[in-house]
PDB file of C-alpha atoms in Angstrom:
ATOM      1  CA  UNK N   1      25.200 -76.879   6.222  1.00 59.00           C
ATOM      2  CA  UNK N   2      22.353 -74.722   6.492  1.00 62.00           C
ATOM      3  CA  UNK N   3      21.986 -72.798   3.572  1.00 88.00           C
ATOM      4  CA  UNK N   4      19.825 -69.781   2.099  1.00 93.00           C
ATOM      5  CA  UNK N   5      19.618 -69.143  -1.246  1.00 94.00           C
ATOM      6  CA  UNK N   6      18.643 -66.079  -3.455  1.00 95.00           C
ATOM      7  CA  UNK N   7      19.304 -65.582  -6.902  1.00 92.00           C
ATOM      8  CA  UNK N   8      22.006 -62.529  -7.068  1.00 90.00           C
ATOM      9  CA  UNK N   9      20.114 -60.672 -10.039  1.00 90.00           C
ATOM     10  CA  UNK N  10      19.929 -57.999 -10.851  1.00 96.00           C
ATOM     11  CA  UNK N  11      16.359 -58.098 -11.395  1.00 97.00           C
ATOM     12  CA  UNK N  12      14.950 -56.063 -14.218  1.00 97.00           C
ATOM     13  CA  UNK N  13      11.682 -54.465 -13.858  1.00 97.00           C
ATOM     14  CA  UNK N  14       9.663 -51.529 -14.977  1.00 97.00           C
ATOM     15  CA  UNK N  15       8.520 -49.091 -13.031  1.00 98.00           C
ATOM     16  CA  UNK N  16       4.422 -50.129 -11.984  1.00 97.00           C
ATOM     17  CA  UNK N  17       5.432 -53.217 -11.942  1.00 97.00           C
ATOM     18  CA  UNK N  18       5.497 -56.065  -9.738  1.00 98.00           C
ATOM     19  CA  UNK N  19       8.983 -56.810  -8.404  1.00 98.00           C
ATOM     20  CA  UNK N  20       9.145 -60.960  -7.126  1.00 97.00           C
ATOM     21  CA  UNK N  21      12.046 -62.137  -5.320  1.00 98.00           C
ATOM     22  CA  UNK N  22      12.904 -65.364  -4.258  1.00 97.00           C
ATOM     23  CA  UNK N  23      14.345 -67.306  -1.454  1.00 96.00           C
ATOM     24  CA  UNK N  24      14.545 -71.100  -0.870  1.00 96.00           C
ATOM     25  CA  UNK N  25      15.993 -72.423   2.770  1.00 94.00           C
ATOM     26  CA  UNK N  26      17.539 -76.061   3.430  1.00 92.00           C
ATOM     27  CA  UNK N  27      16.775 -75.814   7.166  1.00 85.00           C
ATOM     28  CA  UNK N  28      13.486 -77.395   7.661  1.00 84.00           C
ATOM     29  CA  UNK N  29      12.971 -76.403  11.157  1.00 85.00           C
ATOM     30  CA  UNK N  30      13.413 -72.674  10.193  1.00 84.00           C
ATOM     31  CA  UNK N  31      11.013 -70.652  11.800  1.00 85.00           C
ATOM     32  CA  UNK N  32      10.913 -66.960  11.661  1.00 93.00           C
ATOM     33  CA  UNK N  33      12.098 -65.753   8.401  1.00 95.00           C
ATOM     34  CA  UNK N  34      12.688 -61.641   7.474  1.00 96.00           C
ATOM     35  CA  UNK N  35      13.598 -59.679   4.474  1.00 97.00           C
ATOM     36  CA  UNK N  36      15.848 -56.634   4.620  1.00 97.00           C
ATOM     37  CA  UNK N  37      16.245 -53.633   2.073  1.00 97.00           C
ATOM     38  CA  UNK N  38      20.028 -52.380   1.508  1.00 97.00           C
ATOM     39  CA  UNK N  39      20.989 -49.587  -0.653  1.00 97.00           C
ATOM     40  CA  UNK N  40      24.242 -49.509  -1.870  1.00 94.00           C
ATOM     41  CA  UNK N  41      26.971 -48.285   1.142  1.00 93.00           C
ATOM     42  CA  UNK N  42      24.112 -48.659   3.762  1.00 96.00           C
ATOM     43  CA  UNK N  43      23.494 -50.975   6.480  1.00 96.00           C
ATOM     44  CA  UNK N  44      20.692 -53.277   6.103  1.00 96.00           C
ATOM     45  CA  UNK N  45      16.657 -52.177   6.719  1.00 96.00           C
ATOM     46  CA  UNK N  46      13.817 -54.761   7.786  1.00 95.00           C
ATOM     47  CA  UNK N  47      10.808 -54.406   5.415  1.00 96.00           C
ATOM     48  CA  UNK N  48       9.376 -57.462   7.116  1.00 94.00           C
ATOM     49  CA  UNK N  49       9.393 -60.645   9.060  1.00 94.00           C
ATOM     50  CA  UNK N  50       6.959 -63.798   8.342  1.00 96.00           C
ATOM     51  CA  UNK N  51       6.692 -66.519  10.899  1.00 93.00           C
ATOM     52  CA  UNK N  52       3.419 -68.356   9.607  1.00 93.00           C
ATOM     53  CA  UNK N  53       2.392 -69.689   6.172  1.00 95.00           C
ATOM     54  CA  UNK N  54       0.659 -67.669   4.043  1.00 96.00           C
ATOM     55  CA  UNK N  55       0.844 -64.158   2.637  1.00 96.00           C
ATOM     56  CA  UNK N  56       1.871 -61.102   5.229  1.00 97.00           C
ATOM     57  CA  UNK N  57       0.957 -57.445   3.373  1.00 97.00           C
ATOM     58  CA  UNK N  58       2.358 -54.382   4.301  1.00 96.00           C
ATOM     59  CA  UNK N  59       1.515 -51.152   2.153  1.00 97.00           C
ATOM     60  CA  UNK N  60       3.294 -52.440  -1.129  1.00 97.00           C
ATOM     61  CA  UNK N  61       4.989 -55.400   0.152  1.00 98.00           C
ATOM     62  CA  UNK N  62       3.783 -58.771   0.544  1.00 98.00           C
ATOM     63  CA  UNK N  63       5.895 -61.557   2.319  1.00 98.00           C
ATOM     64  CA  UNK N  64       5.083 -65.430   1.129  1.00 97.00           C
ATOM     65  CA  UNK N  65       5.944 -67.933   3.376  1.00 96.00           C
ATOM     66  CA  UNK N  66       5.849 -72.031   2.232  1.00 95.00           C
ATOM     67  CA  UNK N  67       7.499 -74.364   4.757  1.00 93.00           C
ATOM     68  CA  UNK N  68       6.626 -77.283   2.911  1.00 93.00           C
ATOM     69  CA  UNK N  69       8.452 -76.233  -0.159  1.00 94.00           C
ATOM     70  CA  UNK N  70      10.948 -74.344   1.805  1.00 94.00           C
ATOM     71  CA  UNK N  71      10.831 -71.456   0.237  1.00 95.00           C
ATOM     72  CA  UNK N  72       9.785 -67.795   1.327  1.00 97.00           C
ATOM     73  CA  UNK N  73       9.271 -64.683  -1.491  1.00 98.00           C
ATOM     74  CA  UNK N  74       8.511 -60.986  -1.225  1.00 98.00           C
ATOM     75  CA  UNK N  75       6.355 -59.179  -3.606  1.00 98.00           C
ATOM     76  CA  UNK N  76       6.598 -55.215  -3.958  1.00 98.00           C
ATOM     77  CA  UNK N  77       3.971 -53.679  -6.124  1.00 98.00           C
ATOM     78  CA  UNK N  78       3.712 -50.613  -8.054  1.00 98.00           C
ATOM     79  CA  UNK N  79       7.459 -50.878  -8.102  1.00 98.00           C
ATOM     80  CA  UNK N  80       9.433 -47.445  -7.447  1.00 97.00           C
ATOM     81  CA  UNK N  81      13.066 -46.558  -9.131  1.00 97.00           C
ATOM     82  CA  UNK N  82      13.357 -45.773  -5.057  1.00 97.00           C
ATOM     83  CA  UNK N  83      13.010 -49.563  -4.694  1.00 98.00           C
ATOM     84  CA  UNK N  84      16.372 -50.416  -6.586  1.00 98.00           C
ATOM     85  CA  UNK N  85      18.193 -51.777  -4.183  1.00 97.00           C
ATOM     86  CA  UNK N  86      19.451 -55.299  -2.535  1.00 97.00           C
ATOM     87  CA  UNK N  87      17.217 -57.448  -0.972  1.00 98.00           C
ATOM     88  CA  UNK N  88      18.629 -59.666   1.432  1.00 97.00           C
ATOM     89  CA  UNK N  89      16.404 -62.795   2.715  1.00 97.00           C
ATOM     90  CA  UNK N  90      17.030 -64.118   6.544  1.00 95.00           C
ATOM     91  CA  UNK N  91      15.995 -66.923   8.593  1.00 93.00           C
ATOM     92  CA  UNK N  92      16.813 -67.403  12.274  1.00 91.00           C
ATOM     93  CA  UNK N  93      18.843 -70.176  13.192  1.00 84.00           C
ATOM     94  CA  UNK N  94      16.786 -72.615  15.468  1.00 81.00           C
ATOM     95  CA  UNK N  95      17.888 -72.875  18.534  1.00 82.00           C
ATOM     96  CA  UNK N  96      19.803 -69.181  18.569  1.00 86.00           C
ATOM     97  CA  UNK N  97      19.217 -65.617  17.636  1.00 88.00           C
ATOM     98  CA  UNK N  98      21.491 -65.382  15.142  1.00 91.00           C
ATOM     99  CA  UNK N  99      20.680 -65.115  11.150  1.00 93.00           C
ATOM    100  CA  UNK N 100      21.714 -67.000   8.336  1.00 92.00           C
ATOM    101  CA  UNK N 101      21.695 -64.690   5.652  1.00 93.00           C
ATOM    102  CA  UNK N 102      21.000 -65.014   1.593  1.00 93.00           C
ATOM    103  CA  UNK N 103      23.456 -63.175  -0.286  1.00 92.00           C
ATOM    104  CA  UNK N 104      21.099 -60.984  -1.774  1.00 95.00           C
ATOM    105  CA  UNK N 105      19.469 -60.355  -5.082  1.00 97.00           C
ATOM    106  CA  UNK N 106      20.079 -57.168  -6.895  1.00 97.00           C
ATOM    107  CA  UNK N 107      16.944 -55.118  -7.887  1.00 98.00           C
ATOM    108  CA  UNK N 108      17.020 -52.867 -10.576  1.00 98.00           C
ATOM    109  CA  UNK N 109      13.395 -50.555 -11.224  1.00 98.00           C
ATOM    110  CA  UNK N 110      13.464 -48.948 -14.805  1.00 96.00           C
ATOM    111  CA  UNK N 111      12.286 -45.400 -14.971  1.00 93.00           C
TER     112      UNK N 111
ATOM    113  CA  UNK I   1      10.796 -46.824  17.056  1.00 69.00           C
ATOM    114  CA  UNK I   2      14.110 -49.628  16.961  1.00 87.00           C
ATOM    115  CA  UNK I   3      16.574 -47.383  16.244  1.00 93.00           C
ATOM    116  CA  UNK I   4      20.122 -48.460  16.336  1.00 96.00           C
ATOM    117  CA  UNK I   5      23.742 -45.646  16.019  1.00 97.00           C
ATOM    118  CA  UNK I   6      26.702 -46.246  15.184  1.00 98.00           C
ATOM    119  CA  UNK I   7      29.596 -44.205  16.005  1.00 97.00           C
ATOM    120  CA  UNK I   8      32.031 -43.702  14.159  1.00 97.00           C
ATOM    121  CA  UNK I   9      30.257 -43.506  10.886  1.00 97.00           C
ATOM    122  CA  UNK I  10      33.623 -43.669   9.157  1.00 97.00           C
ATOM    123  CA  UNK I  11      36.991 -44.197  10.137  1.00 97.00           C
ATOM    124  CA  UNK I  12      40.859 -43.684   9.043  1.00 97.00           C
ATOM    125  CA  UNK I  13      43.386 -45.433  10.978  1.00 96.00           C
ATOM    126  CA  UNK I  14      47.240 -46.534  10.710  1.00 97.00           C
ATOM    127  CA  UNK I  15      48.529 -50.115  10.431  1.00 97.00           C
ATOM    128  CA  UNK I  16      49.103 -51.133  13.969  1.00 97.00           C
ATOM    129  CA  UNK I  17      47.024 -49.091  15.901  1.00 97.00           C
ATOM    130  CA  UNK I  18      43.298 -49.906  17.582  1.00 97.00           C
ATOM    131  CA  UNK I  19      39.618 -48.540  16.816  1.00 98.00           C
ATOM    132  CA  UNK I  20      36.615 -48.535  18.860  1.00 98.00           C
ATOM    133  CA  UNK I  21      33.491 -48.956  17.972  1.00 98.00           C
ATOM    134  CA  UNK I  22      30.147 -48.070  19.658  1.00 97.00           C
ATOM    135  CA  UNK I  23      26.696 -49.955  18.747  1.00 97.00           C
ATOM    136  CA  UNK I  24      23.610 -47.772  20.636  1.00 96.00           C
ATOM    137  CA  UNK I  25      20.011 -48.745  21.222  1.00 93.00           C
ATOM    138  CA  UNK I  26      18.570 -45.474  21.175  1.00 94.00           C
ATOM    139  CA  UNK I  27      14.744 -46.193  22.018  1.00 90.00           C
ATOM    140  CA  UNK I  28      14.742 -50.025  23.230  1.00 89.00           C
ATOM    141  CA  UNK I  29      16.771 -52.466  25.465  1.00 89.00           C
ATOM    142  CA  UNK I  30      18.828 -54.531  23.600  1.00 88.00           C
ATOM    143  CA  UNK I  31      19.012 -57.930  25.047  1.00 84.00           C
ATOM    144  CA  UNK I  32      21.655 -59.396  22.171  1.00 91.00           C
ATOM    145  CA  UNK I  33      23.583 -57.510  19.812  1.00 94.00           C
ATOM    146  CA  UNK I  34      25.536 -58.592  16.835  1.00 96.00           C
ATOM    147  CA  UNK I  35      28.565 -57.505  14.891  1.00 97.00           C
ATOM    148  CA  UNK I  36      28.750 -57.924  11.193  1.00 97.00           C
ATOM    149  CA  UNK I  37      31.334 -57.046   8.388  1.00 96.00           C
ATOM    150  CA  UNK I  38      30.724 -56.629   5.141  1.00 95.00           C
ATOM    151  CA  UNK I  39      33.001 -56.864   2.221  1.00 93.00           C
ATOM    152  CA  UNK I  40      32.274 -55.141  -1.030  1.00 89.00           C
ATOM    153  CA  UNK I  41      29.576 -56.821  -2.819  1.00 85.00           C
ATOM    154  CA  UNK I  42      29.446 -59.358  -0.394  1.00 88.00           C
ATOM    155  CA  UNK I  43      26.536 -60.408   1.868  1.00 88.00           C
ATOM    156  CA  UNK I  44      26.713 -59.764   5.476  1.00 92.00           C
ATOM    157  CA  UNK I  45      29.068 -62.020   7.735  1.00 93.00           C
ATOM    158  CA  UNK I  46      28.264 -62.220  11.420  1.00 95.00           C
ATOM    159  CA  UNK I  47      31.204 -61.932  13.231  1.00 97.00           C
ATOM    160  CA  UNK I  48      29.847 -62.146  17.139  1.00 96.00           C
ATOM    161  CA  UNK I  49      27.182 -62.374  19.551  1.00 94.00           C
ATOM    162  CA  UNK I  50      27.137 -60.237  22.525  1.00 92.00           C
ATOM    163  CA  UNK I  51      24.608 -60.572  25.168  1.00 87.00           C
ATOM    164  CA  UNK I  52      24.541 -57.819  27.933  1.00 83.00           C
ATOM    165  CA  UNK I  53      27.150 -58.474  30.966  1.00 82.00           C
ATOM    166  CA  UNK I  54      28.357 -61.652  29.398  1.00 85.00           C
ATOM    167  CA  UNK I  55      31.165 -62.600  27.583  1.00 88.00           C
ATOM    168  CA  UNK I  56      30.310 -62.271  23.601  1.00 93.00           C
ATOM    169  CA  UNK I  57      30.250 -65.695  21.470  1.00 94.00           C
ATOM    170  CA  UNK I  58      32.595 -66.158  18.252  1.00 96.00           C
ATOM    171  CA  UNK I  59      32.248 -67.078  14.950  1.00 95.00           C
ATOM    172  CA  UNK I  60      34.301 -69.856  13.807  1.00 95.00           C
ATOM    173  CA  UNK I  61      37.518 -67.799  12.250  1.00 94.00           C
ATOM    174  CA  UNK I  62      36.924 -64.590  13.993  1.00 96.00           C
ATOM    175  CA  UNK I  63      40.093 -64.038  16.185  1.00 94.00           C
ATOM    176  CA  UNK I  64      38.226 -62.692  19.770  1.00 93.00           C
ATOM    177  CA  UNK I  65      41.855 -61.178  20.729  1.00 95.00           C
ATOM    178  CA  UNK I  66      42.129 -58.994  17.609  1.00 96.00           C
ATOM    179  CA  UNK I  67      38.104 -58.363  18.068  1.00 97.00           C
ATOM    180  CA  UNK I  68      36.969 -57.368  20.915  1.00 96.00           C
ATOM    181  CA  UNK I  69      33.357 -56.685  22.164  1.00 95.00           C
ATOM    182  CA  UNK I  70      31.823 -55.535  25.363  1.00 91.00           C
ATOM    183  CA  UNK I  71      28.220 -55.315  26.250  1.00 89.00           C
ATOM    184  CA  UNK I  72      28.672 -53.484  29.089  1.00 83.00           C
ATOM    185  CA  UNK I  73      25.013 -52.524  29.137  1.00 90.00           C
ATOM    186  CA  UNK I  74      21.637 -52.861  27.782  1.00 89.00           C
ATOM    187  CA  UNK I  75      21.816 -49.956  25.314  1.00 93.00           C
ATOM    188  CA  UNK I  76      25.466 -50.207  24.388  1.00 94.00           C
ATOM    189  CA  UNK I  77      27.956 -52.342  22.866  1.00 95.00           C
ATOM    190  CA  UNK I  78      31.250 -51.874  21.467  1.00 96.00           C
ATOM    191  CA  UNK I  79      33.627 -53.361  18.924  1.00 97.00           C
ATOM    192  CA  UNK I  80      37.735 -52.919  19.397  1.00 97.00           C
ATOM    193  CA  UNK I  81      39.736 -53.606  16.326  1.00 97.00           C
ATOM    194  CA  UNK I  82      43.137 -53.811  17.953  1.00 97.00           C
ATOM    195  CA  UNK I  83      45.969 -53.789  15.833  1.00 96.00           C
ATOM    196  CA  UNK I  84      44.471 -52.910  12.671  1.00 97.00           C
ATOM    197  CA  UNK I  85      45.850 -53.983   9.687  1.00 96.00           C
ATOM    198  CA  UNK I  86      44.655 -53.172   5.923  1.00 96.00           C
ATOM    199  CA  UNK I  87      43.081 -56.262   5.606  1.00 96.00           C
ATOM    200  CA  UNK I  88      40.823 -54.958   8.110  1.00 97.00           C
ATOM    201  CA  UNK I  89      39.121 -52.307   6.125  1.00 97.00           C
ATOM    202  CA  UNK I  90      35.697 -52.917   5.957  1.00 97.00           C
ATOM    203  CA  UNK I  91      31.943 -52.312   7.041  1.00 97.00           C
ATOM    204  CA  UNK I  92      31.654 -53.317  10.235  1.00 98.00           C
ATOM    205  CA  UNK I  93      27.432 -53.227  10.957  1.00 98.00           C
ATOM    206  CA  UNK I  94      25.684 -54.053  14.537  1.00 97.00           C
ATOM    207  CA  UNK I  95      22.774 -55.361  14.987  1.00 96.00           C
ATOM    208  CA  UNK I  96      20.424 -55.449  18.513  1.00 94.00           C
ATOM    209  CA  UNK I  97      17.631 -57.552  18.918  1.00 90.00           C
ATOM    210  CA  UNK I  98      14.864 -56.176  21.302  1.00 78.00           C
ATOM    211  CA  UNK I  99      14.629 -57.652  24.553  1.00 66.00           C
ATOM    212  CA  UNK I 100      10.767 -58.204  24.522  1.00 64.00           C
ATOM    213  CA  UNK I 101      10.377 -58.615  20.899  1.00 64.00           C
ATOM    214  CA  UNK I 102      10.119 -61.644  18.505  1.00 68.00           C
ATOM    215  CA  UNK I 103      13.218 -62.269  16.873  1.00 87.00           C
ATOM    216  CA  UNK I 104      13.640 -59.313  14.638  1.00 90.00           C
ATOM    217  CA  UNK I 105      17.594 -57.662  14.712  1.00 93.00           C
ATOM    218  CA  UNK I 106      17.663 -53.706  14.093  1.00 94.00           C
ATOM    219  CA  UNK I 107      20.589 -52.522  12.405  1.00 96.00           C
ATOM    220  CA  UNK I 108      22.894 -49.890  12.327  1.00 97.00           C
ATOM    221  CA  UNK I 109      24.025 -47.708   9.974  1.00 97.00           C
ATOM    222  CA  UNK I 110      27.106 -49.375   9.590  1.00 97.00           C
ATOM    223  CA  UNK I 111      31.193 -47.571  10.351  1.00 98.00           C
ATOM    224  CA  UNK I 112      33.201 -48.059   7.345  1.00 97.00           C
ATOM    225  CA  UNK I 113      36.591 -48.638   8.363  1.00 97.00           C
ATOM    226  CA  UNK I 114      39.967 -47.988   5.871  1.00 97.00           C
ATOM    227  CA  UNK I 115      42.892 -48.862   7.259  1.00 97.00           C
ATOM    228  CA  UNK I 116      45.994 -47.559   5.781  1.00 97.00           C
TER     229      UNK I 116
END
């Protein structure tokens, strides 16, 4: 069964902070990998896909991507209250288009 | 650019009767598009794959007589409750993947559907 797996949360931070969240796959011939933003009674919104290993930056987000640990993180800096939200981690199934999705971890930004 | 409509945004129906819904690629072909539901604080559960002029692919446990989807073109796809029965009431979200892009799916905003 492939599997992705996210910690639900919620996640505590300040805001200024640096907001880490977490995702660890089972599939090891997982590929492309994405993390989406969804506010509570909306539909899901890609911050960002990662493909390669390393770090991928984008304004104040930074994807992480470790195949060999199987795991893939996003980092959002100088965390926003407007960043309190669910953040939903992806990976493409191999061999189709479709996702498997994490179920999510709850962010919470303190004010 | 990738933006995705949904129509209706929201929905009312009675037990028994059916409910379209229409998944639009407003500014890109959509080679695949997906249907989704969503339960409260749930994660998202894909329900089917439709790929333009074909028929669309199942989930395991998704009844394709009660759901129905056409992809009828590259910009449009649509999702048929039929029969609709309380049970049905949820978010029903597409998705469309861009024909010449990576693998990256676009969502809607999502039709919330109450069934009464």
């Amino acid at each position: 069964q492939k599997e992705v797996e996210q910690n639900s949360g919620p996640l505590s931070v300040p805001e200024g902070a640096i907001a880490s969240l977490n995702c660890t796959y089972s599939d090891r011939v997982s590929q492309s990998f994405f993390w989406y933003r969804q506010y509570s009674g909306k539909s899901p919104e890609l911050i960002m896909s990662i493909y390669s290993n390393g770090d991928k930056e984008d304004g104040r987000f930074t994807a992480q991507l470790n195949k060999a640990s199987q795991y893939v993180s996003l980092l959002i800096r100088d965390s926003q209250p407007s960043d309190s939200a669910t953040y939903l981690c992806a990976l493409k199934n191999s061999g189709t288009y479709k996702y498997i999705f994490g179920t999510g971890t709850r962010l919470k930004v303190l004010a | 650019g990738a933006v995705v409509s949904q129509h209706p945004s929201w929905v009312i129906c009675k037990s028994g009767t059916s409910v379209k819904i229409e998944c639009r690629s407003l500014d890109f072909q959509a080679t695949t598009m997906f249907w989704y539901r969503q339960f409260p604080k749930q994660s998202l559960m894909l329900m089917a794959t439709s790929n333009e002029g074909s028929k669309a692919t199942y989930e395991q446990g998704v009844e394709k007589d009660k759901f129905l989807i056409n992809h009828a073109s590259l910009t449009l796809s649509t999702l048929t409750v039929t029969s609709a029965h309380p049970e049905d009431s949820s978010f029903y979200i597409c998705s469309a993947r861009a024909q010449l892009s990576s693998y990256e799916q676009y969502f809607g905003p999502g039709t919330r559907l109450t069934v009464t």
